[in-house]
Short mmCIF file of C-alpha atoms in Angstrom, two decimals:
data_model
loop_
_atom_site.label_atom_id
_atom_site.label_comp_id
_atom_site.label_asym_id
_atom_site.label_seq_id
_atom_site.Cartn_x
_atom_site.Cartn_y
_atom_site.Cartn_z
CA MET A 1 -58.82 50.87 1.43
CA PHE A 2 -58.95 48.74 -1.73
CA LYS A 3 -58.60 51.63 -4.16
CA ALA A 4 -55.46 52.73 -2.32
CA LEU A 5 -53.96 49.22 -2.65
CA GLU A 6 -54.44 48.88 -6.41
CA LYS A 7 -50.87 49.90 -7.16
CA ALA A 8 -49.40 48.40 -4.02
CA ALA A 9 -46.37 46.15 -4.32
CA PRO A 10 -46.51 42.51 -3.23
CA GLY A 11 -45.90 42.25 0.50
CA THR A 12 -47.93 45.36 1.35
CA ARG A 13 -49.99 44.61 4.45
CA ARG A 14 -53.04 45.89 6.29
CA PRO A 15 -54.37 44.75 9.68
CA LEU A 16 -57.15 42.19 9.30
CA ALA A 17 -59.38 44.07 11.74
CA ASP A 18 -59.26 47.16 9.51
CA VAL A 19 -60.01 45.05 6.45
CA LEU A 20 -63.06 43.44 8.06
CA ASP A 21 -64.38 46.89 8.94
CA ALA A 22 -63.84 48.10 5.37
CA LEU A 23 -65.46 45.21 3.49
CA PRO A 24 -68.43 46.23 1.34
CA TRP A 25 -70.94 43.72 2.77
CA ASN A 26 -74.16 43.76 0.74
CA GLU A 27 -77.55 44.85 2.10
CA GLN A 28 -77.93 41.42 3.77
CA GLY A 29 -74.48 41.73 5.33
CA LEU A 30 -73.01 39.11 2.99
CA LEU A 31 -70.23 38.62 0.46
CA PRO A 32 -70.13 35.88 -2.19
CA ALA A 33 -67.47 33.24 -1.54
CA ILE A 34 -66.13 30.95 -4.26
CA ALA A 35 -64.68 27.61 -3.11
CA GLN A 36 -61.88 26.18 -5.24
CA GLN A 37 -60.01 22.92 -4.69
CA HIS A 38 -56.50 24.22 -4.00
CA ASP A 39 -54.46 21.65 -5.97
CA THR A 40 -56.62 20.78 -8.98
CA GLY A 41 -58.07 24.28 -9.44
CA GLU A 42 -61.60 22.90 -9.75
CA VAL A 43 -64.30 25.40 -8.83
CA LEU A 44 -66.47 23.49 -6.37
CA MET A 45 -69.28 25.84 -5.36
CA MET A 46 -70.28 29.38 -4.54
CA ALA A 47 -72.00 30.39 -1.31
CA TRP A 48 -72.16 33.42 0.98
CA MET A 49 -70.38 34.58 4.13
CA ASN A 50 -71.27 37.18 6.69
CA ARG A 51 -68.61 38.72 8.90
CA GLU A 52 -69.10 36.09 11.60
CA ALA A 53 -68.71 33.23 9.08
CA LEU A 54 -65.57 34.76 7.61
CA GLU A 55 -64.01 35.35 11.03
CA GLU A 56 -64.81 31.79 12.11
CA THR A 57 -63.37 30.38 8.88
CA LEU A 58 -60.13 32.32 9.31
CA ARG A 59 -59.88 31.44 13.00
CA THR A 60 -60.65 27.71 12.75
CA GLY A 61 -59.40 26.82 9.26
CA ARG A 62 -62.71 25.06 8.59
CA VAL A 63 -64.92 26.81 6.05
CA CYS A 64 -68.13 28.26 7.43
CA TYR A 65 -70.75 30.00 5.27
CA PHE A 66 -73.97 31.83 6.06
CA SER A 67 -76.99 29.92 4.79
CA ARG A 68 -79.44 32.36 3.23
CA SER A 69 -82.23 29.75 3.21
CA ARG A 70 -81.76 28.75 6.84
CA GLY A 71 -80.72 32.21 8.04
CA LYS A 72 -77.81 30.95 10.13
CA LEU A 73 -74.16 29.94 10.05
CA TRP A 74 -73.54 26.86 7.92
CA ARG A 75 -70.44 24.94 8.93
CA LYS A 76 -69.81 23.17 5.65
CA GLY A 77 -69.97 19.43 6.24
CA GLU A 78 -71.54 19.60 9.71
CA SER A 79 -74.41 17.34 8.61
CA SER A 80 -72.82 15.62 5.58
CA GLY A 81 -69.24 15.16 6.79
CA GLN A 82 -68.02 16.77 3.55
CA VAL A 83 -65.88 19.44 5.22
CA GLN A 84 -63.70 22.06 3.59
CA GLN A 85 -60.31 22.68 5.13
CA LEU A 86 -59.14 26.20 4.33
CA VAL A 87 -55.80 26.38 2.53
CA GLU A 88 -55.83 30.08 1.64
CA MET A 89 -58.41 32.86 1.72
CA ARG A 90 -58.24 35.59 -0.88
CA LEU A 91 -60.20 38.77 -1.54
CA ASP A 92 -60.64 40.45 -4.91
CA CYS A 93 -59.57 43.89 -6.10
CA ASP A 94 -62.55 45.80 -4.72
CA GLY A 95 -63.05 43.56 -1.71
CA ASP A 96 -66.53 42.36 -2.61
CA THR A 97 -65.81 38.70 -3.44
CA LEU A 98 -63.96 36.01 -1.48
CA LEU A 99 -62.04 33.09 -2.96
CA ALA A 100 -61.53 30.22 -0.54
CA ARG A 101 -58.84 27.82 -1.72
CA VAL A 102 -59.77 24.64 0.13
CA ASP A 103 -59.16 20.95 0.53
CA GLN A 104 -62.60 19.43 0.03
CA THR A 105 -63.44 16.07 1.58
CA GLY A 106 -65.62 14.13 -0.86
CA PRO A 107 -68.35 15.86 -2.85
CA ALA A 108 -68.92 19.59 -2.35
CA CYS A 109 -72.41 19.48 -3.85
CA HIS A 110 -75.52 18.46 -1.93
CA THR A 111 -76.42 16.24 -4.92
CA GLY A 112 -73.40 14.04 -4.21
CA ARG A 113 -71.34 15.45 -7.08
CA ARG A 114 -67.82 16.72 -6.55
CA SER A 115 -68.65 20.18 -7.95
CA CYS A 116 -71.93 22.10 -8.09
CA PHE A 117 -71.17 23.20 -11.66
CA TYR A 118 -72.48 20.18 -13.54
CA HIS A 119 -74.82 21.83 -16.08
CA ARG A 120 -73.21 22.88 -19.37
CA LEU A 121 -74.89 25.48 -21.59
CA GLU A 122 -74.03 24.97 -25.23
CA GLY A 123 -75.87 25.75 -28.43
CA GLU A 124 -79.58 25.46 -27.79
CA VAL A 125 -79.37 23.06 -24.86
CA MET A 126 -78.30 22.63 -21.27
CA GLU A 127 -76.74 19.25 -20.56
CA VAL A 128 -75.96 17.47 -17.29
CA ILE A 129 -72.26 16.56 -17.51
CA SER A 130 -71.50 14.65 -14.32
CA ALA A 131 -73.11 11.99 -12.16
CA PRO A 132 -73.36 11.88 -8.38
CA GLU A 133 -70.35 10.09 -6.87
CA VAL A 134 -72.25 9.42 -3.67
CA ASP A 135 -75.94 8.92 -2.99
CA PRO A 136 -76.94 12.13 -1.16
CA ALA A 137 -79.24 10.04 1.05
CA THR A 138 -76.14 8.51 2.63
CA LEU A 139 -74.62 11.96 3.21
CA TYR A 140 -77.54 13.44 5.10
CA SER A 141 -78.87 10.41 7.00
CA ARG A 142 -76.33 10.40 9.78
CA MET B 1 -86.28 22.49 -13.24
CA PHE B 2 -82.99 22.21 -11.28
CA LYS B 3 -84.44 20.15 -8.43
CA ALA B 4 -85.73 17.63 -10.99
CA LEU B 5 -82.27 17.31 -12.56
CA GLU B 6 -80.38 16.58 -9.33
CA LYS B 7 -80.41 12.82 -9.92
CA ALA B 8 -80.26 13.07 -13.71
CA ALA B 9 -77.67 11.01 -15.56
CA PRO B 10 -74.96 12.69 -17.64
CA GLY B 11 -76.29 13.49 -21.08
CA THR B 12 -79.71 14.58 -19.83
CA ARG B 13 -80.72 17.71 -21.75
CA ARG B 14 -83.14 20.61 -21.51
CA PRO B 15 -83.84 23.31 -24.12
CA LEU B 16 -81.81 26.47 -23.45
CA ALA B 17 -84.91 28.66 -23.84
CA ASP B 18 -86.64 26.81 -21.00
CA VAL B 19 -83.50 27.11 -18.84
CA LEU B 20 -83.28 30.87 -19.39
CA ASP B 21 -86.92 31.23 -18.35
CA ALA B 22 -86.31 29.14 -15.22
CA LEU B 23 -83.17 30.87 -13.94
CA PRO B 24 -83.54 32.44 -10.49
CA TRP B 25 -82.35 35.96 -11.40
CA ASN B 26 -81.98 38.09 -8.29
CA GLU B 27 -84.04 41.21 -7.55
CA GLN B 28 -81.83 43.20 -9.94
CA GLY B 29 -82.27 40.57 -12.66
CA LEU B 30 -78.69 39.33 -12.25
CA LEU B 31 -76.73 36.17 -11.54
CA PRO B 32 -73.11 36.06 -10.33
CA ALA B 33 -70.66 34.77 -12.93
CA ILE B 34 -67.22 33.41 -12.03
CA ALA B 35 -64.57 33.58 -14.76
CA GLN B 36 -61.93 30.83 -14.71
CA GLN B 37 -59.01 30.40 -17.09
CA HIS B 38 -59.94 27.13 -18.79
CA ASP B 39 -56.50 25.47 -18.92
CA THR B 40 -54.73 26.64 -15.76
CA GLY B 41 -57.85 26.65 -13.55
CA GLU B 42 -57.01 30.10 -12.21
CA VAL B 43 -60.03 32.01 -10.93
CA LEU B 44 -59.76 35.38 -12.65
CA MET B 45 -62.71 37.46 -11.45
CA MET B 46 -66.36 37.49 -10.51
CA ALA B 47 -68.93 39.76 -12.10
CA TRP B 48 -72.65 39.73 -12.89
CA MET B 49 -74.79 38.84 -15.90
CA ASN B 50 -78.37 39.67 -16.74
CA ARG B 51 -80.30 37.57 -19.24
CA GLU B 52 -79.23 39.75 -22.16
CA ALA B 53 -75.54 39.48 -21.22
CA LEU B 54 -75.76 35.72 -20.87
CA GLU B 55 -77.56 35.31 -24.19
CA GLU B 56 -75.01 37.52 -25.94
CA THR B 57 -72.12 35.59 -24.36
CA LEU B 58 -73.53 32.25 -25.49
CA ARG B 59 -74.33 33.55 -28.97
CA THR B 60 -71.05 35.35 -29.69
CA GLY B 61 -68.54 33.35 -27.65
CA ARG B 62 -67.18 36.62 -26.19
CA VAL B 63 -67.93 37.16 -22.54
CA CYS B 64 -70.32 40.01 -21.79
CA TYR B 65 -71.29 41.02 -18.23
CA PHE B 66 -73.74 43.55 -16.84
CA SER B 67 -71.95 46.40 -15.10
CA ARG B 68 -73.80 47.28 -11.91
CA SER B 69 -71.91 50.56 -11.54
CA ARG B 70 -72.54 51.70 -15.11
CA GLY B 71 -75.99 50.07 -15.39
CA LYS B 72 -75.35 48.61 -18.83
CA LEU B 73 -73.85 45.69 -20.72
CA TRP B 74 -70.11 45.38 -20.28
CA ARG B 75 -68.41 43.60 -23.13
CA LYS B 76 -65.27 42.50 -21.28
CA GLY B 77 -62.26 44.04 -23.00
CA GLU B 78 -64.17 46.56 -25.11
CA SER B 79 -62.14 49.43 -23.71
CA SER B 80 -59.04 47.54 -22.48
CA GLY B 81 -58.62 44.93 -25.22
CA GLN B 82 -58.42 42.25 -22.51
CA VAL B 83 -61.19 40.08 -23.94
CA GLN B 84 -62.46 36.75 -22.64
CA GLN B 85 -63.18 34.08 -25.22
CA LEU B 86 -65.77 31.66 -23.87
CA VAL B 87 -64.62 28.05 -23.78
CA GLU B 88 -67.51 26.58 -21.79
CA MET B 89 -70.40 27.99 -19.77
CA ARG B 90 -71.65 26.08 -16.76
CA LEU B 91 -74.44 26.56 -14.27
CA ASP B 92 -74.53 25.26 -10.72
CA CYS B 93 -76.89 22.82 -9.01
CA ASP B 94 -79.63 25.31 -8.21
CA GLY B 95 -79.04 27.50 -11.24
CA ASP B 96 -78.12 30.65 -9.37
CA THR B 97 -74.41 30.90 -10.24
CA LEU B 98 -72.61 30.82 -13.60
CA LEU B 99 -69.08 29.54 -14.19
CA ALA B 100 -67.52 30.84 -17.41
CA ARG B 101 -64.49 28.82 -18.43
CA VAL B 102 -62.62 31.28 -20.63
CA ASP B 103 -59.46 32.06 -22.47
CA GLN B 104 -58.38 35.41 -21.05
CA THR B 105 -56.24 37.77 -23.12
CA GLY B 106 -53.77 39.50 -20.78
CA PRO B 107 -54.85 40.67 -17.35
CA ALA B 108 -58.45 40.15 -16.25
CA CYS B 109 -58.22 42.74 -13.50
CA HIS B 110 -58.64 46.48 -14.06
CA THR B 111 -55.51 46.99 -11.93
CA GLY B 112 -53.40 45.25 -14.60
CA ARG B 113 -53.09 42.00 -12.66
CA ARG B 114 -53.90 38.66 -14.23
CA SER B 115 -56.47 37.81 -11.52
CA CYS B 116 -58.59 40.05 -9.31
CA PHE B 117 -57.88 37.82 -6.29
CA TYR B 118 -54.59 39.30 -5.17
CA HIS B 119 -55.26 39.99 -1.49
CA ARG B 120 -54.52 37.13 0.89
CA LEU B 121 -56.08 37.01 4.36
CA GLU B 122 -53.91 35.19 6.83
CA GLY B 123 -53.44 35.47 10.56
CA GLU B 124 -54.01 39.06 11.59
CA VAL B 125 -53.18 40.64 8.23
CA MET B 126 -54.22 41.06 4.63
CA GLU B 127 -51.31 40.99 2.21
CA VAL B 128 -51.05 41.98 -1.45
CA ILE B 129 -49.60 38.92 -3.22
CA SER B 130 -49.18 39.94 -6.85
CA ALA B 131 -48.03 42.93 -8.82
CA PRO B 132 -49.66 44.49 -11.89
CA GLU B 133 -48.29 42.91 -15.09
CA VAL B 134 -49.39 45.89 -17.13
CA ASP B 135 -49.82 49.55 -16.23
CA PRO B 136 -53.60 50.02 -16.22
CA ALA B 137 -53.07 53.46 -17.74
CA THR B 138 -51.95 51.75 -20.93
CA LEU B 139 -55.03 49.49 -20.93
CA TYR B 140 -57.62 52.24 -20.71
CA SER B 141 -56.00 55.02 -22.71
CA ARG B 142 -56.80 53.70 -26.17
#
């Protein structure tokens, strides 16, 4: 399906059900999903979705991942309150990566930082470049 | 290493060599790498890096991935001319995803589009939302 759409003009459409059937889920049944704050463009995190997580996200407008460590659906913010409202879901050229443009409440990162990408690699060092905005103990103690 | 840095203050540093040894490469020796245009915030693509590709990228300032389909280093733009100059490399909280903030020459996508994320999922359809800026035949015929 994706090869055939490479030269397609804007506005070309395919039924979602056909797309979901055609997605190249990996051997664990997952696709990587990048979360980006829709207005600032900040890349917040990357996690994984299985088909059930993607369908729930599209249906409810609340972002749901699949937690590889816990082996189950992970409704972002269900324990921390730091939910992601879906603004737009996109798929890349070969259909193997999702980009969720979201409105993130508070920090996306479990450390209490807005974004998970707070280590900078430069020269011969890695440097921490942002501080937690919120004590994670307050996020997960509810 | 990454767990110990979760509460670290900005400016905390670790030697790059130790970081490279500690990275949780997957079973194929790879980490996902998101490429983002540094000034507009646009997410351009996602690809994969092995240790060699990451070291080359950091050393040369030109983004190099590992092509899973070709099984070798992929110096972005080597056949198309559409190079990515590295502006800043970041790593996420648990060290398993890279974010390359880049300056992209021309289209990042092999289809001739600026970004690979040109399919939008909404309601019961997937829709193509951007057109190629360049005929890919002209990119790969040099």
